[in-house]
Short mmCIF file of C-alpha atoms in Angstrom, two decimals:
data_model
loop_
_atom_site.label_atom_id
_atom_site.label_comp_id
_atom_site.label_asym_id
_atom_site.label_seq_id
_atom_site.Cartn_x
_atom_site.Cartn_y
_atom_site.Cartn_z
CA UNK A 57 9.51 29.71 95.78
CA UNK A 58 12.15 29.38 98.92
CA UNK A 59 12.10 31.94 101.60
CA UNK A 60 14.88 34.19 101.99
CA UNK A 61 15.56 37.18 104.37
CA UNK A 62 17.29 39.08 101.23
CA UNK A 63 15.31 42.49 99.79
CA UNK A 64 12.29 41.70 97.76
CA UNK A 65 13.91 43.26 94.55
CA UNK A 66 17.21 41.38 94.62
CA UNK A 67 17.99 37.63 93.48
CA UNK A 68 16.61 35.27 95.93
CA UNK A 69 19.56 33.99 97.90
CA UNK A 70 19.47 30.50 99.52
CA UNK A 71 18.26 30.39 102.78
CA UNK A 72 21.28 28.27 103.90
CA UNK A 73 23.28 31.04 101.97
CA UNK A 74 21.55 33.33 104.10
CA UNK A 75 22.37 31.75 107.56
CA UNK A 76 25.86 31.45 106.39
CA UNK A 77 26.18 35.05 105.89
CA UNK A 78 24.75 36.16 108.88
CA UNK A 79 26.98 33.88 110.71
CA UNK A 80 30.27 34.31 109.18
CA UNK A 81 30.01 38.10 107.70
CA UNK A 82 31.39 39.58 111.11
CA UNK A 83 33.93 37.02 111.46
CA UNK A 84 35.39 37.90 107.95
CA UNK A 85 35.30 41.60 108.49
CA UNK A 86 37.30 41.16 111.20
CA UNK A 87 39.78 38.97 109.56
CA UNK A 88 39.84 41.84 106.63
CA UNK A 89 40.30 44.37 108.94
CA UNK A 90 43.23 42.79 111.17
CA UNK A 91 44.71 42.36 107.48
CA UNK A 92 44.08 45.77 105.63
CA UNK A 93 44.04 47.79 108.71
CA UNK A 94 40.71 49.61 107.59
CA UNK A 95 37.17 48.90 108.60
CA UNK A 96 35.51 50.13 105.32
CA UNK A 97 37.59 48.33 103.06
CA UNK A 98 37.25 45.24 105.48
CA UNK A 99 33.40 45.49 104.99
CA UNK A 100 33.70 45.99 101.14
CA UNK A 101 36.08 42.92 100.46
CA UNK A 102 34.27 41.02 102.87
CA UNK A 103 31.23 41.26 101.02
CA UNK A 104 32.80 40.75 97.73
CA UNK A 105 33.93 37.47 98.99
CA UNK A 106 30.41 36.50 100.55
CA UNK A 107 28.99 37.85 96.95
CA UNK A 108 31.92 35.26 95.04
CA UNK A 109 30.44 32.49 97.40
CA UNK A 110 26.88 32.99 96.80
CA UNK A 111 27.44 32.71 93.04
CA UNK A 112 29.04 29.24 93.41
CA UNK A 113 27.12 28.01 96.62
CA UNK A 114 25.61 25.01 94.94
CA UNK A 115 29.12 23.79 94.21
CA UNK A 116 31.60 24.74 96.78
CA UNK A 117 32.27 22.15 99.28
CA UNK A 118 33.67 23.94 102.07
CA UNK A 119 32.09 27.41 102.11
CA UNK A 120 34.12 28.79 105.09
CA UNK A 121 37.29 28.08 103.38
CA UNK A 122 36.27 29.22 99.84
CA UNK A 123 34.98 32.59 101.98
CA UNK A 124 38.41 33.09 103.84
CA UNK A 125 40.23 32.49 101.02
CA UNK A 126 38.53 34.73 98.81
CA UNK A 127 38.56 37.32 101.33
CA UNK A 128 42.21 37.28 102.00
CA UNK A 129 43.06 37.49 98.29
CA UNK A 130 40.76 40.54 98.22
CA UNK A 131 43.00 41.65 101.21
CA UNK A 132 45.99 41.44 98.83
CA UNK A 133 44.20 43.08 95.81
CA UNK A 134 43.33 46.10 98.00
CA UNK A 135 46.68 46.23 99.59
CA UNK A 136 48.46 46.05 96.14
CA UNK A 137 46.46 48.79 94.77
CA UNK A 138 46.81 50.98 97.56
CA UNK A 139 50.89 50.34 96.74
CA UNK A 140 50.49 51.07 93.29
CA UNK A 141 48.89 54.16 94.33
CA UNK A 142 51.22 55.43 96.33
CA UNK A 143 54.11 54.33 93.49
CA UNK A 144 52.20 55.88 90.62
CA UNK A 145 50.45 58.93 91.62
CA UNK A 146 53.12 59.49 94.61
CA UNK A 147 50.57 61.01 97.05
CA UNK A 148 50.11 59.74 100.03
CA UNK A 149 46.67 58.11 101.41
CA UNK A 150 45.20 58.84 104.82
CA UNK A 151 47.55 57.29 107.51
CA UNK A 152 45.14 54.73 109.54
CA UNK A 153 44.99 55.50 113.24
CA UNK A 154 45.79 52.43 115.22
CA UNK A 155 42.71 50.83 116.46
CA UNK A 156 44.77 49.70 119.41
CA UNK A 157 47.01 50.65 122.29
CA UNK A 158 49.58 48.78 120.80
CA UNK A 159 50.26 51.13 118.27
CA UNK A 160 53.90 50.25 117.67
CA UNK A 161 52.81 46.22 117.58
CA UNK A 162 49.82 47.51 114.79
CA UNK A 163 52.34 49.84 112.55
CA UNK A 164 54.80 46.78 112.59
CA UNK A 165 52.17 44.70 111.48
CA UNK A 166 50.96 46.99 108.70
CA UNK A 167 54.67 46.96 107.40
CA UNK A 168 54.85 43.11 106.81
CA UNK A 169 54.32 41.79 103.17
CA UNK A 170 50.39 41.24 102.57
CA UNK A 171 51.25 37.40 102.58
CA UNK A 172 53.07 37.44 105.79
CA UNK A 173 50.12 39.74 107.37
CA UNK A 174 47.39 37.60 106.38
CA UNK A 175 49.22 34.39 107.86
CA UNK A 176 50.36 35.92 111.08
CA UNK A 177 46.52 37.23 111.52
CA UNK A 178 44.98 33.62 111.02
CA UNK A 179 47.53 31.80 113.18
CA UNK A 180 47.44 34.54 116.23
CA UNK A 181 43.88 35.61 116.12
CA UNK A 182 42.03 32.59 114.60
CA UNK A 183 44.21 29.96 116.07
CA UNK A 184 44.21 28.01 112.65
CA UNK A 185 46.64 25.62 112.20
CA UNK A 186 48.97 25.48 109.13
CA UNK A 187 46.57 23.42 106.85
CA UNK A 188 44.06 25.64 106.95
CA UNK A 189 45.87 28.90 106.76
CA UNK A 190 47.72 27.01 103.70
CA UNK A 191 44.29 26.55 102.26
CA UNK A 192 43.32 30.15 102.39
CA UNK A 193 46.63 31.40 100.77
CA UNK A 194 46.95 28.97 98.18
CA UNK A 195 50.33 27.37 99.98
CA UNK A 196 52.05 24.06 101.57
CA UNK A 197 51.96 24.09 105.23
CA UNK A 198 55.59 24.16 105.37
CA UNK A 199 55.53 27.80 103.48
CA UNK A 200 52.99 29.07 106.01
CA UNK A 201 55.56 28.05 109.01
CA UNK A 202 58.25 29.83 106.88
CA UNK A 203 55.99 33.06 106.49
CA UNK A 204 54.84 33.05 110.18
CA UNK A 205 58.65 32.58 111.23
CA UNK A 206 59.97 35.42 108.93
CA UNK A 207 56.99 37.36 110.17
CA UNK A 208 57.70 37.18 113.83
CA UNK A 209 61.47 38.05 113.20
CA UNK A 210 60.22 41.27 111.11
CA UNK A 211 58.06 42.06 113.80
CA UNK A 212 60.83 41.48 116.50
CA UNK A 213 63.10 43.50 114.75
CA UNK A 214 60.63 46.43 114.11
CA UNK A 215 59.39 46.84 117.82
CA UNK A 216 62.68 46.00 119.66
CA UNK B 220 58.62 40.07 129.76
CA UNK B 221 55.76 39.46 127.46
CA UNK B 222 56.75 37.76 124.11
CA UNK B 223 56.01 39.10 120.76
CA UNK B 224 53.74 35.98 119.94
CA UNK B 225 51.42 36.59 123.14
CA UNK B 226 51.49 40.67 122.58
CA UNK B 227 50.21 39.89 118.94
CA UNK B 228 47.30 37.88 120.43
CA UNK B 229 46.46 40.65 122.69
CA UNK B 230 46.92 43.09 120.02
CA UNK B 231 44.53 41.21 117.47
CA UNK B 232 42.05 40.43 119.75
CA UNK B 233 41.60 44.00 120.78
CA UNK B 234 41.13 45.03 117.45
CA UNK B 235 38.62 42.23 116.46
CA UNK B 236 36.59 43.07 119.65
CA UNK B 237 36.64 46.61 118.55
CA UNK B 238 35.37 46.00 115.19
CA UNK B 239 31.59 45.97 115.69
CA UNK B 240 29.74 44.44 112.69
CA UNK B 241 25.80 44.07 111.97
CA UNK B 242 25.41 41.37 109.37
CA UNK B 243 22.32 42.13 107.21
CA UNK B 244 21.77 39.88 104.05
CA UNK B 245 20.09 42.64 102.04
CA UNK B 246 23.62 44.21 101.61
CA UNK B 247 24.39 41.56 99.22
CA UNK B 248 21.70 43.24 96.95
CA UNK B 249 23.08 46.65 97.48
CA UNK B 250 26.35 45.46 96.55
CA UNK B 251 26.07 42.70 93.96
CA UNK B 252 28.41 43.14 90.85
CA UNK B 253 26.60 43.60 87.61
CA UNK B 254 28.86 40.99 85.52
CA UNK B 255 28.56 38.10 87.80
CA UNK B 256 24.91 38.23 88.51
CA UNK B 257 22.98 40.11 85.81
CA UNK B 258 21.16 38.59 83.04
CA UNK B 259 21.41 41.91 81.08
CA UNK B 260 24.64 42.99 79.80
CA UNK B 261 25.35 46.53 78.35
CA UNK B 262 26.13 46.38 74.62
CA UNK B 263 29.91 45.38 73.94
CA UNK B 264 30.83 48.94 72.63
CA UNK B 265 29.52 50.51 75.90
CA UNK B 266 31.39 47.98 78.35
CA UNK B 267 34.43 48.49 76.24
CA UNK B 268 33.97 52.46 76.34
CA UNK B 269 33.67 52.56 79.95
CA UNK B 270 36.98 50.53 80.44
CA UNK B 271 38.40 52.81 78.41
CA UNK B 272 36.87 55.90 80.10
CA UNK B 273 38.02 54.65 83.35
CA UNK B 274 41.32 53.60 82.08
CA UNK B 275 41.61 57.24 80.84
CA UNK B 276 40.91 58.44 83.97
CA UNK B 277 43.14 56.36 85.93
CA UNK B 278 46.18 58.57 87.28
CA UNK B 279 44.74 61.59 85.45
CA UNK B 280 42.85 62.66 88.34
CA UNK B 281 44.88 61.28 91.12
CA UNK B 282 44.63 60.69 95.03
CA UNK B 283 41.23 59.51 96.42
CA UNK B 284 39.99 59.72 92.53
CA UNK B 285 42.21 57.55 91.23
CA UNK B 286 41.37 55.04 94.58
CA UNK B 287 37.80 55.49 93.26
CA UNK B 288 38.50 54.68 89.85
CA UNK B 289 40.52 51.67 90.73
CA UNK B 290 37.65 50.40 92.95
CA UNK B 291 35.28 50.58 90.05
CA UNK B 292 37.80 48.76 87.39
CA UNK B 293 37.71 46.17 90.18
CA UNK B 294 34.03 45.70 89.54
CA UNK B 295 34.96 44.57 86.07
CA UNK B 296 35.63 41.11 87.15
CA UNK B 297 39.23 40.92 87.49
CA UNK B 298 40.87 38.33 85.94
CA UNK B 299 43.55 38.19 88.47
CA UNK B 300 41.10 37.23 90.97
CA UNK B 301 40.70 33.89 92.76
CA UNK B 302 39.44 31.59 90.13
CA UNK B 303 40.07 34.42 87.46
CA UNK B 304 42.12 33.14 84.14
CA UNK B 305 45.23 35.32 85.19
CA UNK B 306 45.38 34.24 88.87
CA UNK B 307 49.02 34.31 89.92
CA UNK B 308 49.52 34.23 86.00
CA UNK B 309 53.26 36.23 86.69
CA UNK B 310 51.87 38.92 84.17
CA UNK B 311 52.03 41.57 86.94
CA UNK B 312 54.66 44.35 86.40
CA UNK B 313 55.87 42.48 83.11
CA UNK B 314 56.98 44.19 79.93
CA UNK B 315 54.43 44.71 77.46
CA UNK B 316 56.10 42.52 75.10
CA UNK B 317 55.96 39.45 77.28
CA UNK B 318 52.40 40.07 78.09
CA UNK B 319 51.28 39.90 74.54
CA UNK B 320 52.87 36.80 73.89
CA UNK B 321 51.10 35.27 76.98
CA UNK B 322 48.14 36.76 76.15
CA UNK B 323 47.96 35.78 72.34
CA UNK B 324 49.04 32.25 72.94
CA UNK B 325 45.78 32.36 75.27
CA UNK B 326 43.77 33.25 72.19
CA UNK B 327 43.04 36.86 72.64
CA UNK B 328 43.77 39.87 70.46
CA UNK B 329 45.60 42.40 72.80
CA UNK B 330 45.03 46.40 72.56
CA UNK B 331 47.02 48.65 74.75
CA UNK B 332 46.14 51.69 76.85
CA UNK B 333 49.19 53.36 77.73
CA UNK B 334 49.56 55.98 80.55
CA UNK B 335 52.39 58.11 79.28
CA UNK B 336 51.99 60.48 82.41
CA UNK B 337 49.33 61.26 85.13
CA UNK B 338 47.22 63.37 82.93
CA UNK B 339 48.24 61.63 79.18
CA UNK B 340 47.19 58.26 77.88
CA UNK B 341 46.34 56.39 74.42
CA UNK B 342 44.85 53.44 73.15
CA UNK B 343 47.20 51.58 70.76
CA UNK B 344 47.29 48.56 68.85
CA UNK B 345 50.81 47.79 69.52
CA UNK B 346 52.50 47.42 72.45
CA UNK B 347 54.28 50.33 74.00
CA UNK B 348 58.28 50.06 74.32
CA UNK B 349 58.44 51.03 77.43
CA UNK B 350 56.41 50.19 80.81
CA UNK B 351 54.51 47.29 82.67
CA UNK B 352 51.18 46.15 83.23
CA UNK B 353 50.03 47.31 86.45
CA UNK B 354 47.14 45.30 87.51
CA UNK B 355 44.46 45.95 85.19
CA UNK B 356 44.11 43.48 82.10
CA UNK B 357 40.21 43.56 81.05
CA UNK B 358 39.45 40.19 79.28
CA UNK B 359 36.64 40.49 76.72
CA UNK B 360 35.78 36.93 76.40
CA UNK B 361 32.72 37.00 74.12
CA UNK B 362 35.09 39.24 71.76
CA UNK B 363 38.16 37.13 72.37
CA UNK B 364 40.13 40.19 72.79
CA UNK B 365 41.96 41.88 75.64
CA UNK B 366 42.52 45.44 77.09
CA UNK B 367 45.68 46.04 78.94
CA UNK B 368 46.61 48.73 80.81
CA UNK B 369 50.46 49.82 80.88
CA UNK B 370 51.90 52.48 82.96
CA UNK B 371 55.43 53.66 83.48
CA UNK B 372 57.86 51.88 85.30
CA UNK B 373 60.99 51.60 87.15
CA UNK B 374 62.75 48.69 88.00
CA UNK B 375 65.57 50.75 89.98
CA UNK B 376 62.58 52.86 91.68
CA UNK B 377 62.54 51.30 95.59
CA UNK B 378 58.53 51.90 95.43
CA UNK B 379 57.77 49.83 92.73
CA UNK B 380 60.59 47.05 93.51
CA UNK B 381 58.61 46.74 96.59
CA UNK B 382 55.23 46.49 94.28
CA UNK B 383 57.40 43.34 92.70
CA UNK B 384 58.30 41.89 95.83
CA UNK B 385 54.80 41.85 97.27
CA UNK B 386 53.43 40.42 94.25
CA UNK B 387 56.08 37.73 94.21
CA UNK B 388 55.39 37.14 97.72
CA UNK B 389 51.51 36.62 96.91
CA UNK B 390 51.93 33.87 94.30
#
């Protein structure tokens, strides 16, 4: 039987996956928090992304890319749901207190479309190149450049 | 004067550094989703009943409770997930008649849960004449059927327009 650090009653996660989880989870949570704004949601989304990866661990070639793509899409889904909830139920969700002293820029970031927001976070926090960001977003590098260019314009206008 | 790019770097790093996370692999077991990993699935009638109940509760309860219901629905393996059969299919916010054509073209028998208002909904075998698909389509692969949630939708409503723009931006 293969050794694992996971619980005794759950599935036996491959040791390589558990190491991957321990190395990458915090980074994924931070990425998700910068995209969705909320830490609790970020942890859920990152966890879901790693679970999706666990289910395909033996067949995924680039686990970091897969987890990042899955997490970014999870963020999209959360943001879309939050937007739908506002639109359909007509109730405001609790406002997230900016976790930074630059609240003006944080608020402007939250008003970008999810895809532009994710692109900006991956470029300016993770320093990823166009190809890696495109892989996570499911688009071409040229589209990434366009997304970031437009996002920066939106941010400049918002904080001017 | 500091440029927007440098300001972004500083702000994002600031937030990331303030985000303390302690990875614990045992959390994987606690949040494990049933359909993806469990070898024992509840019977079809119970799964379908659960979905219908959740959809009926949607909007009827409003606010935080709605968020909870949406979250629970998500656990039913949305076909809109990455790798899901409807990922970026363009079905979001489409009128029921168009969604029906696409799903039937994929071989599904389609049923409809129409949310008339925040407190009223009904299960139908025919697509409603109005409204649009909002996010949730549950595929019952073993039966070859699909349950589609439809809600009132006003293309002129700025909030709804923003949802559509966001959706277009994603795919």
